[in-house]
Each structure stands twice: as C-alpha cells, then as structure tokens.
CSV table of C-alpha atoms in Angstrom, one decimal:
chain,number,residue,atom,x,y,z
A,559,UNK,CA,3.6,-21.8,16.8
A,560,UNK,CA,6.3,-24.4,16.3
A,561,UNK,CA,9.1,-23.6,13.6
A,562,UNK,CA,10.4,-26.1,11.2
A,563,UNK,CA,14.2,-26.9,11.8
A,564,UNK,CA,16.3,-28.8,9.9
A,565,UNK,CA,20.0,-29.9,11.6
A,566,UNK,CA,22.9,-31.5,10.3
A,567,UNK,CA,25.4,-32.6,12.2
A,568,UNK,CA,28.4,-35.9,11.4
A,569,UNK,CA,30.6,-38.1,13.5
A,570,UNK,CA,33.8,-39.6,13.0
A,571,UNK,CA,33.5,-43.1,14.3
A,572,UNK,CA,36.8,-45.4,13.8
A,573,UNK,CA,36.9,-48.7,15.4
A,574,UNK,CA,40.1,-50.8,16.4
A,575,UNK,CA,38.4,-53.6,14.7
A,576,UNK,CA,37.5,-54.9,11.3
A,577,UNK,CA,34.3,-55.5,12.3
A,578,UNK,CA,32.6,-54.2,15.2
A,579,UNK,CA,29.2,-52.9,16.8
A,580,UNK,CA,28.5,-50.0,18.5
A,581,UNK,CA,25.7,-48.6,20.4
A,582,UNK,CA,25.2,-45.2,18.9
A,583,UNK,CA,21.9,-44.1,20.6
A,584,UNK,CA,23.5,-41.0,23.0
A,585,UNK,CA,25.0,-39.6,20.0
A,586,UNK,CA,21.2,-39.4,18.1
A,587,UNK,CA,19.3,-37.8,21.2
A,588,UNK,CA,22.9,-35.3,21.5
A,589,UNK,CA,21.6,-34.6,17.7
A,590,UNK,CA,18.0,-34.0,18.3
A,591,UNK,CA,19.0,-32.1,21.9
A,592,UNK,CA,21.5,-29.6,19.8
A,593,UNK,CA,18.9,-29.2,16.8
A,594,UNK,CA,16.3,-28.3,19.7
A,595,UNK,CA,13.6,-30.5,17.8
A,596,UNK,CA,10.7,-30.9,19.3
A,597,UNK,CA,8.6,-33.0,17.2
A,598,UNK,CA,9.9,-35.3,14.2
A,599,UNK,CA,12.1,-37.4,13.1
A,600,UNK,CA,16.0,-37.9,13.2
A,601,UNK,CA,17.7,-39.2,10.3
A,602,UNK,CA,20.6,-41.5,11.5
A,603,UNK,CA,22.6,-43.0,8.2
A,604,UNK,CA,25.9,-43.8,7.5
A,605,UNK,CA,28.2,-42.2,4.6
A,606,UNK,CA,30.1,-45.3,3.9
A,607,UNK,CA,29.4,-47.9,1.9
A,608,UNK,CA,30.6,-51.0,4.2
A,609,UNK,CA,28.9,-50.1,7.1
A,610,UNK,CA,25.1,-50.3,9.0
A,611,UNK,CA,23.1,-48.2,11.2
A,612,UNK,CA,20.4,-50.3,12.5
A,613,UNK,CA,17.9,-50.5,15.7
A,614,UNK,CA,18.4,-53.7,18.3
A,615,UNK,CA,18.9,-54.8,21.3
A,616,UNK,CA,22.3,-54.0,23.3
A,617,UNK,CA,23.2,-57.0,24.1
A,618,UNK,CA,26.5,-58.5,23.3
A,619,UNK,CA,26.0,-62.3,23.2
A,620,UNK,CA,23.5,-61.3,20.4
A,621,UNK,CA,25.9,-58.7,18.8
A,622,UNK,CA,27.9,-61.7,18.4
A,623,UNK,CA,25.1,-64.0,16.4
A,624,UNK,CA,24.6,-60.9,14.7
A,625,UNK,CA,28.6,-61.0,13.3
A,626,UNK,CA,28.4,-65.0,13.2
A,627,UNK,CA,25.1,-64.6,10.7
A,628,UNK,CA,26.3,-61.8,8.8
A,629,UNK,CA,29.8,-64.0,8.5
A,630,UNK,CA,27.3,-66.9,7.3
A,631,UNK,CA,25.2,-65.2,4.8
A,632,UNK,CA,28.2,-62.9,3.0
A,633,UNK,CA,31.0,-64.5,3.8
A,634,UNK,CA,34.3,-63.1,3.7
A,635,UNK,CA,36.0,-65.1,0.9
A,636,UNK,CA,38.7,-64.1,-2.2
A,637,UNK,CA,36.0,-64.9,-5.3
A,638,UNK,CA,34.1,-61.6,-5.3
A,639,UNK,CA,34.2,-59.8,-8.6
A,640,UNK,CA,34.8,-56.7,-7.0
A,641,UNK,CA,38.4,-57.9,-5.6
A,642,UNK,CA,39.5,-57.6,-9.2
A,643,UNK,CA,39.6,-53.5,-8.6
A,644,UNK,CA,42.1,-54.4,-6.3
A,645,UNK,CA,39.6,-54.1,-3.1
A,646,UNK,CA,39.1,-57.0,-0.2
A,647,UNK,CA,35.7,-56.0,1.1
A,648,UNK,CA,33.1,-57.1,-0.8
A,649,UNK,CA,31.7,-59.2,2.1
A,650,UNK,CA,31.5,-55.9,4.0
A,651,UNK,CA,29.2,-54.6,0.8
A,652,UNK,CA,27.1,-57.4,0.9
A,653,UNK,CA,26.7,-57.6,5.2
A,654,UNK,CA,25.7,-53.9,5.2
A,655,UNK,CA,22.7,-54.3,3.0
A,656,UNK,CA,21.4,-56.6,5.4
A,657,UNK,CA,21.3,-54.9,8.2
A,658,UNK,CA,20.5,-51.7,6.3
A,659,UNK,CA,22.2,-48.3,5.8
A,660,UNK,CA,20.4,-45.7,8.0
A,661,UNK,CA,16.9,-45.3,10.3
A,662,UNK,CA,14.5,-42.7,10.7
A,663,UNK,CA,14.5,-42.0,14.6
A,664,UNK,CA,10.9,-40.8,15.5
A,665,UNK,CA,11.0,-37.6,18.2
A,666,UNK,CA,8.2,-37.1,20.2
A,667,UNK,CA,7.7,-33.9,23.1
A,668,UNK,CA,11.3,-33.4,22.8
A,669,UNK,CA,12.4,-37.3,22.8
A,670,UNK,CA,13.6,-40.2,21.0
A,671,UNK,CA,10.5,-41.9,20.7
A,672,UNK,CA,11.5,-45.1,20.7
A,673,UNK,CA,10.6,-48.7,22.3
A,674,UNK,CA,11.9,-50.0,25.6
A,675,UNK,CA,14.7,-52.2,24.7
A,676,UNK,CA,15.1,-50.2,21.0
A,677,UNK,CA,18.8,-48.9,20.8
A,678,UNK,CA,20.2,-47.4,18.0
A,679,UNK,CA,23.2,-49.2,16.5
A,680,UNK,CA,26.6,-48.7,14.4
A,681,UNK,CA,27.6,-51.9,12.7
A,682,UNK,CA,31.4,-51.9,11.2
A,683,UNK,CA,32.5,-54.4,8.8
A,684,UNK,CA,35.4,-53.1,7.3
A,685,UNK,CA,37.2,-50.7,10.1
A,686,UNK,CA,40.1,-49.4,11.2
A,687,UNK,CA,40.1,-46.1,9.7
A,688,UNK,CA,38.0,-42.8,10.1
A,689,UNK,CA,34.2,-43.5,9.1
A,690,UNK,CA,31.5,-40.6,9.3
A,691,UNK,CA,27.8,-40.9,9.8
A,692,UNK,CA,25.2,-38.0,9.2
A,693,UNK,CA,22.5,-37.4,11.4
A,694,UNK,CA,19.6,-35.1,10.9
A,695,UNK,CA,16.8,-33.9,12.6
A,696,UNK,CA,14.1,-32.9,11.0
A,697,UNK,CA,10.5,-31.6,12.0
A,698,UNK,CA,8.9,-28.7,14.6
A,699,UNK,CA,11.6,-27.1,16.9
A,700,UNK,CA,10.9,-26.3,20.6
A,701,UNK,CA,8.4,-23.4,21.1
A,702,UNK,CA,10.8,-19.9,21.0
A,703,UNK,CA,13.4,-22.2,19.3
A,704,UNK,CA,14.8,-21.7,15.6
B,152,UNK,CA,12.7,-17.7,6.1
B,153,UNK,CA,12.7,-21.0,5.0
B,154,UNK,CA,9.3,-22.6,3.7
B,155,UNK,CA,8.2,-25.5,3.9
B,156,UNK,CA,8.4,-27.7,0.7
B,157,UNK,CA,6.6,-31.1,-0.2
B,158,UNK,CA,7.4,-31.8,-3.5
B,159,UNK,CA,7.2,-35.3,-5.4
B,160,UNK,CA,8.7,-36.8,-8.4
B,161,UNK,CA,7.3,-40.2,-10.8
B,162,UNK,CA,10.4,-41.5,-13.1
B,163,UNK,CA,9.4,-44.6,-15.2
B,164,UNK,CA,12.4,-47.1,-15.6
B,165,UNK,CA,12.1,-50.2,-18.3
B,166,UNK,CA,15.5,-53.0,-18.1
B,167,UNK,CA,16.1,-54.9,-21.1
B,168,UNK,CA,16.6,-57.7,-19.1
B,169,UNK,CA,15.0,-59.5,-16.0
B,170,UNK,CA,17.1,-58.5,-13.3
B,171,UNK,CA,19.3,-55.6,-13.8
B,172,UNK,CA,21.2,-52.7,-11.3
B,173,UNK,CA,21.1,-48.9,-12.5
B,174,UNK,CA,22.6,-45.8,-10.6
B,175,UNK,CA,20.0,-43.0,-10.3
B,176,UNK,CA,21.8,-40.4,-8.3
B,177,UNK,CA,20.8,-37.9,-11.0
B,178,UNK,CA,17.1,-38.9,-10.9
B,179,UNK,CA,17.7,-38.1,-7.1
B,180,UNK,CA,19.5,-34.5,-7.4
B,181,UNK,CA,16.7,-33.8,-10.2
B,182,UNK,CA,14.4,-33.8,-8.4
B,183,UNK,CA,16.0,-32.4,-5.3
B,184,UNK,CA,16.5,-29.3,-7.8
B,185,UNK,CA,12.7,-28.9,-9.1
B,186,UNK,CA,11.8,-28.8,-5.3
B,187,UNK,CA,14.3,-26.2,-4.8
B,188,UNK,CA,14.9,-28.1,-2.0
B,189,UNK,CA,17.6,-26.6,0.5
B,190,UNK,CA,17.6,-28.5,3.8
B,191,UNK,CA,15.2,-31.6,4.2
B,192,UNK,CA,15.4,-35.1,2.5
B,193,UNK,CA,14.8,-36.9,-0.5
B,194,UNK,CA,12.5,-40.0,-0.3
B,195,UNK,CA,13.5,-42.2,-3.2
B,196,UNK,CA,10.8,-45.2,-2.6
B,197,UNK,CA,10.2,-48.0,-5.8
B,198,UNK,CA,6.3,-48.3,-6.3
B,199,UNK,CA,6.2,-52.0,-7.0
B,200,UNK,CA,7.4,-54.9,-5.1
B,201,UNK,CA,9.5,-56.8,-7.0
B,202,UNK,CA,12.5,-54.1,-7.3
B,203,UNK,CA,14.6,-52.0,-5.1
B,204,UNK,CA,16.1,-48.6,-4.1
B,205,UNK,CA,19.5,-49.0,-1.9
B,206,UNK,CA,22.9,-47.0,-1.5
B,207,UNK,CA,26.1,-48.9,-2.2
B,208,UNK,CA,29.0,-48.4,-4.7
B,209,UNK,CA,28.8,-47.6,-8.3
B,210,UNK,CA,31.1,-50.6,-9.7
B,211,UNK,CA,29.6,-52.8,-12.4
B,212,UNK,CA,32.2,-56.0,-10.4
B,213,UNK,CA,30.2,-55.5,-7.0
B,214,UNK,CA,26.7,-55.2,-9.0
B,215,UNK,CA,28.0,-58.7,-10.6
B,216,UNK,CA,28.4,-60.2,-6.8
B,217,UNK,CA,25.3,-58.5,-5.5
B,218,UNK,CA,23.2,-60.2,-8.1
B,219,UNK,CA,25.1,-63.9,-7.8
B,220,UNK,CA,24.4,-63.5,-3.7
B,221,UNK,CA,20.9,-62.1,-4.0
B,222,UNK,CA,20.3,-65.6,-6.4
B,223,UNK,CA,22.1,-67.6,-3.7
B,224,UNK,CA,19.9,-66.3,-0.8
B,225,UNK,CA,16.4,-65.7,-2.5
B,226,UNK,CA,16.5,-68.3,-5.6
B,227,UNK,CA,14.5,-68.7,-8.5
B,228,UNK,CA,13.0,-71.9,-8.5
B,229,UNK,CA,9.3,-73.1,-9.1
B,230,UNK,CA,8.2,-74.3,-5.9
B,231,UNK,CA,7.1,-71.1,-3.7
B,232,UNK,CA,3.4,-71.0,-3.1
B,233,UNK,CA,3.2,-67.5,-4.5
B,234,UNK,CA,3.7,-69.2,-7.6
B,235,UNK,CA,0.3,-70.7,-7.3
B,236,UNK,CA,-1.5,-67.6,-8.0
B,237,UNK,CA,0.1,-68.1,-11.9
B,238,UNK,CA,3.2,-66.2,-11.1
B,239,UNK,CA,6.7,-67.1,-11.7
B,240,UNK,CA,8.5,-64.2,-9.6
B,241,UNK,CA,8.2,-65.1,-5.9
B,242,UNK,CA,12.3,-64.3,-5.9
B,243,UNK,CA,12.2,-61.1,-7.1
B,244,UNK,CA,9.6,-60.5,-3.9
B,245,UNK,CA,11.8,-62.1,-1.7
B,246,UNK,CA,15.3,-60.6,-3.5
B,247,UNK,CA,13.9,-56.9,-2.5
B,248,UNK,CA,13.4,-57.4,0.2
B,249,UNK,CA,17.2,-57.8,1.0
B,250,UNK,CA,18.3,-54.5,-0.9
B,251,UNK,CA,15.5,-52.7,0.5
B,252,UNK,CA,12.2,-51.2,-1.3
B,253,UNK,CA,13.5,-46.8,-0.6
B,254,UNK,CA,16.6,-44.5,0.6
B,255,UNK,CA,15.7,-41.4,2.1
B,256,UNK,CA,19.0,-38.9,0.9
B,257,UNK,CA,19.3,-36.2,2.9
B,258,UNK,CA,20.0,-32.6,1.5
B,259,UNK,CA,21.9,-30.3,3.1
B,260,UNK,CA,23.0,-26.4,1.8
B,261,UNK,CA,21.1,-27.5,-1.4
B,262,UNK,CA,22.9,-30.4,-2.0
B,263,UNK,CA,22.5,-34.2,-1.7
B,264,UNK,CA,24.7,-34.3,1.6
B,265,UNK,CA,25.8,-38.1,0.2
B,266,UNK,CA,29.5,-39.9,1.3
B,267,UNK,CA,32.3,-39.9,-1.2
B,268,UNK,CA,31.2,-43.6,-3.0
B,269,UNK,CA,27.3,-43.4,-1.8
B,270,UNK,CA,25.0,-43.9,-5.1
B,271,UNK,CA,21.4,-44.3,-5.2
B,272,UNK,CA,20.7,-47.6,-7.3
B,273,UNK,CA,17.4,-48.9,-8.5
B,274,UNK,CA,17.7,-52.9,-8.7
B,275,UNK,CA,15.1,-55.0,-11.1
B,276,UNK,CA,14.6,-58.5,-10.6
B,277,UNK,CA,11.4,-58.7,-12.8
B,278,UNK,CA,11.6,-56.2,-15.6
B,279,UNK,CA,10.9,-56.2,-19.4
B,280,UNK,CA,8.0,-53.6,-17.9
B,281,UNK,CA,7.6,-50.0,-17.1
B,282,UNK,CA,8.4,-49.8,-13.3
B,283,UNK,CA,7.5,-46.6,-11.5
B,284,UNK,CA,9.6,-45.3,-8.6
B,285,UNK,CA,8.2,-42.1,-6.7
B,286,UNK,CA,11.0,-39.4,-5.4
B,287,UNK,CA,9.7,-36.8,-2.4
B,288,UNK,CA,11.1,-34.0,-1.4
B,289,UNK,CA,9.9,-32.9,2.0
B,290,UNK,CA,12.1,-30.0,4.2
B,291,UNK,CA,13.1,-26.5,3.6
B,292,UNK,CA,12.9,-24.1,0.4
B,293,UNK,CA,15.7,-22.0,-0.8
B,294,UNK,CA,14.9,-19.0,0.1
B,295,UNK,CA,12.5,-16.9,-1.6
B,296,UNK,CA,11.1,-20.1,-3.4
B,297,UNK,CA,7.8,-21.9,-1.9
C,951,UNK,CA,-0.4,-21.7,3.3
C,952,UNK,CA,0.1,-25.1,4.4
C,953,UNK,CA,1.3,-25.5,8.1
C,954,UNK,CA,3.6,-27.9,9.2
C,955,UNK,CA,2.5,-31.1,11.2
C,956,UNK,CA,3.5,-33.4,13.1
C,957,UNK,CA,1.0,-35.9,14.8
C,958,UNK,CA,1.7,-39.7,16.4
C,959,UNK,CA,0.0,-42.7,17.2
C,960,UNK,CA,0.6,-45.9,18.3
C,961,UNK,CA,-1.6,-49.0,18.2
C,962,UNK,CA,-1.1,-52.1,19.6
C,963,UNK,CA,-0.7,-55.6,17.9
C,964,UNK,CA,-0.9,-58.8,19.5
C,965,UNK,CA,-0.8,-62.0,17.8
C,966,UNK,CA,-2.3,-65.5,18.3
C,967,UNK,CA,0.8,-67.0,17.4
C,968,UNK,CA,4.6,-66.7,17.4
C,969,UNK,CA,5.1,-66.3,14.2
C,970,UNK,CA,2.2,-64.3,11.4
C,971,UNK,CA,2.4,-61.4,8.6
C,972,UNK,CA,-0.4,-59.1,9.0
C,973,UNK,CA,-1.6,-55.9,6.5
C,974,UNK,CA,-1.8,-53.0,8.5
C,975,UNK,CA,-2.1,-50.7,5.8
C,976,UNK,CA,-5.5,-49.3,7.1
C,977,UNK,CA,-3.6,-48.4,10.0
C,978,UNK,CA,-1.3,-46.0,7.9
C,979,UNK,CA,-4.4,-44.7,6.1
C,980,UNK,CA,-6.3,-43.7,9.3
C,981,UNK,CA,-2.9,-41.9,11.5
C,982,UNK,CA,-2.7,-39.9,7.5
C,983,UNK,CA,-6.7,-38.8,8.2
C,984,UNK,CA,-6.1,-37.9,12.1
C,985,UNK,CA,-2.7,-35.8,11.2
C,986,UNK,CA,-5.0,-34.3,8.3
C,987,UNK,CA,-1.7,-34.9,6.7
C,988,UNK,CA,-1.9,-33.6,3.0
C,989,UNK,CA,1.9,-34.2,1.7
C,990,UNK,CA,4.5,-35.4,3.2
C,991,UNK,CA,5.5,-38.8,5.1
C,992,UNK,CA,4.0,-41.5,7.0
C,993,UNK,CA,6.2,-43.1,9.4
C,994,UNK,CA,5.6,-46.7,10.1
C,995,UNK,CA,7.7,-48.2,13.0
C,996,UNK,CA,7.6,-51.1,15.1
C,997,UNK,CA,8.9,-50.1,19.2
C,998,UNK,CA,10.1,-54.1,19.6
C,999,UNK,CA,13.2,-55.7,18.3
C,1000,UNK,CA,11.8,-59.0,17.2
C,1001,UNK,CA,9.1,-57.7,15.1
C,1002,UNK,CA,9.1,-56.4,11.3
C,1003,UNK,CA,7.1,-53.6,9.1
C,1004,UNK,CA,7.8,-54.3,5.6
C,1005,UNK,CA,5.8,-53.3,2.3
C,1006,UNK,CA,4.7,-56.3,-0.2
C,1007,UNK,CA,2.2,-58.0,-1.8
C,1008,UNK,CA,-1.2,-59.1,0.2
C,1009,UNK,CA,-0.8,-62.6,-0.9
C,1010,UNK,CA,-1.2,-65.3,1.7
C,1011,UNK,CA,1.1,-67.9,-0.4
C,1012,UNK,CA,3.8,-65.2,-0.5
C,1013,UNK,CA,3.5,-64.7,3.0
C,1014,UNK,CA,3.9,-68.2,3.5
C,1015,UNK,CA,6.7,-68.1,1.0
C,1016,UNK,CA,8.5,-65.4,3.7
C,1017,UNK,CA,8.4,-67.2,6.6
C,1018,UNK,CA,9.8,-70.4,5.2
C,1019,UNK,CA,12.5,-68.5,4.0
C,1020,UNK,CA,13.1,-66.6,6.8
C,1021,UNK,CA,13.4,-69.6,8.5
C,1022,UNK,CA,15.7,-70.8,6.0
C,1023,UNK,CA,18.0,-68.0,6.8
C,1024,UNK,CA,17.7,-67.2,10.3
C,1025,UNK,CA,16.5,-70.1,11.4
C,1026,UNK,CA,15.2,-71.1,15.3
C,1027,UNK,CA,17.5,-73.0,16.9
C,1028,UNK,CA,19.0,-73.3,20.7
C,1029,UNK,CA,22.4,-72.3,20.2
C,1030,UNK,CA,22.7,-68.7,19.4
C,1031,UNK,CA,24.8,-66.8,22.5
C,1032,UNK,CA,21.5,-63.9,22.9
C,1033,UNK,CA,19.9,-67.7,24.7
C,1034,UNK,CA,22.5,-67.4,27.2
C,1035,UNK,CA,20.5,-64.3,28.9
C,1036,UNK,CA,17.5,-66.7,29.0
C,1037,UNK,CA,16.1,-65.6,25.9
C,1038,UNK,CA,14.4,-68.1,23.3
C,1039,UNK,CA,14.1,-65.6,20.5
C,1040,UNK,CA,17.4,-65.0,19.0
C,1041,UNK,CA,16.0,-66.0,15.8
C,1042,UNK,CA,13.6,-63.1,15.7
C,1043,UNK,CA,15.9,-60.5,16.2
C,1044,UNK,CA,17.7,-61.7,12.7
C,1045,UNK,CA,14.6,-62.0,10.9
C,1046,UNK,CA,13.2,-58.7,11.9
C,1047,UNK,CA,16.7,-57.1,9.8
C,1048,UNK,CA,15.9,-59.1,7.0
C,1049,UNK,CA,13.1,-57.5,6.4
C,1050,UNK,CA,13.3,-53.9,8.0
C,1051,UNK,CA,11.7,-53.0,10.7
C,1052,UNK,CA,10.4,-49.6,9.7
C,1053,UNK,CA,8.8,-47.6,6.5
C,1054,UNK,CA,8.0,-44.8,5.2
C,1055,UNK,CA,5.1,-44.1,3.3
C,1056,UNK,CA,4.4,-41.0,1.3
C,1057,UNK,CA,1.5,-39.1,1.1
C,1058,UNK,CA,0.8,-36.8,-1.8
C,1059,UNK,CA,-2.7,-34.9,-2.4
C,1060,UNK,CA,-4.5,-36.0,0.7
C,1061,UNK,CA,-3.6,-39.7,0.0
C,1062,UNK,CA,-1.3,-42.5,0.8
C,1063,UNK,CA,0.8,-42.3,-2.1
C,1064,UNK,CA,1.5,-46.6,-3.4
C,1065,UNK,CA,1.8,-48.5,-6.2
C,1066,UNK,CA,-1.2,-50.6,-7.4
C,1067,UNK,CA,-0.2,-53.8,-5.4
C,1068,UNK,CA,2.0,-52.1,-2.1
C,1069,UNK,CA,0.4,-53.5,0.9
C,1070,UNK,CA,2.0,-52.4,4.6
C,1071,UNK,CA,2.7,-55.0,6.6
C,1072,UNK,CA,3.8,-56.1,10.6
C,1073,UNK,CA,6.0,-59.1,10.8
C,1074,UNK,CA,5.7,-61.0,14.0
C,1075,UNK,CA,8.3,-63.0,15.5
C,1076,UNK,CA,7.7,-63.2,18.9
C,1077,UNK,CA,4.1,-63.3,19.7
C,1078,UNK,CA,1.8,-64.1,21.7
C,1079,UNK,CA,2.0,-61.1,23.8
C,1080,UNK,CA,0.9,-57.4,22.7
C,1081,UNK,CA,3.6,-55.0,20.7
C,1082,UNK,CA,3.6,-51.8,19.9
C,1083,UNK,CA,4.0,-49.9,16.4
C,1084,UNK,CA,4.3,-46.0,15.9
C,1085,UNK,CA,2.6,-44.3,13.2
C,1086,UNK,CA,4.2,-40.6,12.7
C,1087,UNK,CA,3.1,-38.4,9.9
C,1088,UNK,CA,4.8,-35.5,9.2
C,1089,UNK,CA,4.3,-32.6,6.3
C,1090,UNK,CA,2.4,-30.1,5.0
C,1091,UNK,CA,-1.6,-30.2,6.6
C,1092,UNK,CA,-4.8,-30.1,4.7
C,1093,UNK,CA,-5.6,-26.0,4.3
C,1094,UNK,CA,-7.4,-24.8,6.9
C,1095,UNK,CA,-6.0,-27.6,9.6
C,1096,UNK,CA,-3.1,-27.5,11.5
C-alpha cells in the first residue's frame, strides 16, 4: 500500500537582473526525488509578490518576446498608485499576474509528468535580491517509503 | 499517523459595487482550521465566471492600478458578441481571466506556509449579487483528528 | 475509511483548425468516475505550450469574444525572436499564459464540484495536429474502491 506524503521544501533564487527567466524544472523533479513521491502532484509557487512560476518552452529568443510582451502590456512607468507608498514596482505586480504565480506539476510512476517540450519556469521582474519559492509534493510515496 | 483529510468550505461574498478587490486570507486559514488541516493545500477556487481568486499585495494603491489596467486590457464596452445573449458583462469574463479564476495555498506545520506580503484576494467585476467561492482542504490531518 | 487515490489519463485533442475553444468538461467528469474519486481534486493539464485549459462560460459569442481579444493582445505576427528557430507560433505561446494552461477542479461527494455556469475548456492555438491533455485526480476514493 502506498503512503500519503506531504514535502516541503524552499529555494533562494536571486538574479543579477531586474528582470530575468529561469528554467527551474531540475529543482521540481530534486523536490519530488527527496519527497520520494510516487504518484501526485508537485506544487511549484513563488512566495513573492513580483514574481511568476510558469510552464514553457526553454527557448531564449521567446523568453525574450515573453519580457518584450510583458514590458508592453504592464509597462514599467512612474504613474502607478502604488509608487505613492514609496515603492517602483508596480509593473512587476501587474507582469506577474499574467504569467501566473505557481503550477501544479503532475507526478506520475515516480516522474514529472509532463509534455515534451514543457519546462518549468521562474520569471523575475523585480530582482536583485534573495527571492524564495515553495515547492511541495504531494500524493502517494514510493512503496516502503514515508 | 497522519490521515487523510478532504475537507471543503462555501463562503458567500456580496460588493456594494460592480467591480471591487477584497483580502480573504482569513476565509482561507478558516477553513484550513475546520479541516484541522496540518500538511496539504488549500484550494481557494471562485464558483462563477465573472470574478477571481489571485495572490498579490494587500495595498488599497496597487488594487487602484490593478483595476485601471484590468479596464485598459479587457474593457467594457457594448460591442462583444457575448453581449448578444442580453448580457452586458463580457469584460468581467474576459477581466478574470487575467487575475485567474483559484490559488491553491499550501499548508505546512498547520499553517498557511504563505510569503511575507502574499494575500489571498477575491476580485468582483460583476457584483451587486451573492457570489459563491468554494475553499478545499485536501492533505494531512493533525494528528489524532480525521 | 477512505483510501487515498491517485489515477491518470490522457486524451488526445486534435483540431480542424489553428485556432478553436472546445468544452471538455465531460472529459473531467469521466477521469473523476474511472479514479472512483469521491473528494478531492481533478487535475486538468494540457502537455503542449501553445495550447490553453481555462474554465468559462459555454457560450459560443464569448468564445468568439476570447479569441479576438486574444488576438488583440498577443497578436500573430512575423516578428517575434521564438520565429528565428523556424517557428510560426510565437503568438500561441503568449496566448496560452493569458489564459492558463492548467485547472483544477474539485470534487466533493462523488461529483465535480462547479458553479451553475463553470464549463472546462481546451484553448487551441496551434492546431491542426493532435495534442495531448492530462487528467489527474487525486483524493479520498469512493468506500469500498481503492
């Protein structure tokens, strides 16, 4: 009989950039590999507000229409009302909403279960400092695992 | 040992207004509490289609911007074919989909295991209604609770 | 006692054309009757990165209303950098974050658990050719089932 496991574990991610993505896929099947999960699903979300976990292709000429688009859509201008706290990154607010917060990485027979060209994805928009994400796997461990 | 729990959760939410944001992190932990819910996740999911559930900071400036930029991208204006079944609200369809319809918060040690400035909102963009959202709690008991 | 499952499917989608919104919500309900899931989640995923699932309303002028402004937004055109690879579909990888490409739907009692007018749908951006989605419920079994 399979056990349910539940694992938590967080990464520090900082980038040298503003904005910046980052294939984060090795770090999700590290996650599901230490939690021993079998079958399930792997929680991969962010714990900022002004940054993305998303699932595309790794590919950098379309990382950069991804950053272009965002720049389009919620651009990075003074007029925001939240600049009146005394904070410059409302664009980074609005640019993680599209692209989303966090995924649910399906596990399958002890794998990511996910599509060929499906990579798993840290998107950045206001950097240069310490960011953590959470990941957690959830669902049957191994057989003899706990 | 941990049990398994599955545990859900209907909160009814009426806005004054139209289109309105609202933090409901406490909904959330609620209901992570009548689960007794130690280690597992919270689905926080909005039941109809013209409002959302998303993570992003509690700051009445931002919520300002986020509803100018949500107008700017999804407008409300008369001509969208939806609006030939005799509805008027084709933007809040389109306006939800930008936030995002559910969160899942994850729960770690009996706690939501949330960043420093994450909150759970609810946005309206076609209230004056009851709206129902549905909350899930699906993991591991405390123990001694099932 | 209920037992934990933890069943997958995947089904195969092709469309006639590049571009359609399809309910697949009899999909969902069917992988929820196979797992014999009787609370928890439904997992809804699509494997490819220029495809969508989203939840809305089954309303053919709505979906008419999303693809124009998706369009609008992330519009086809030849100069994004992706095309330097010899890809043509740039375009779909930007509409398919607009509007998510995975849910979850929750199952409470033995049934999938949505508002009165939540439809599950697949977004297709790039079609013509067949595509894969995964279907992953995981929860408590029906009593008696595992």
């Amino acid at each position: 009989m399979h056990e349910l496991v539940s694992h938590t574990e967080y990464q520090t991610i900082q980038t040298p950039s503003r904005y910046e993505i980052r294939d984060i896929t090795d770090l999700v099947e590290r996650a599901r590999a230490n939690a021993h999960l079998w079958d399930g699903i792997v929680l991969v979300s962010t714990m900022h507000i002004t940054s993305s976990i998303f699932v595309n292709d790794h590919e950098s000429g379309l990382w950069q229409d991804i950053m272009t688009w965002l720049e389009e859509l919620a651009p990075q201008k003074p007029e925001y009302r939240h600049h009146l706290t005394g904070e410059d990154n409302a664009d980074a607010h609005l640019k993680r909403m599209l692209l989303g917060h966090q995924v649910i990485v399906p596990v399958t027979k002890g794998k990511l279960d996910l599509g060929r060209w499906e990579r798993v994805h840290y998107g950045e928009f206001d950097g240069c400092r310490p960011k953590r994400i959470l990941l957690k796997a959830l669902g049957m461990a191994e057989e003899g695992r706990t």
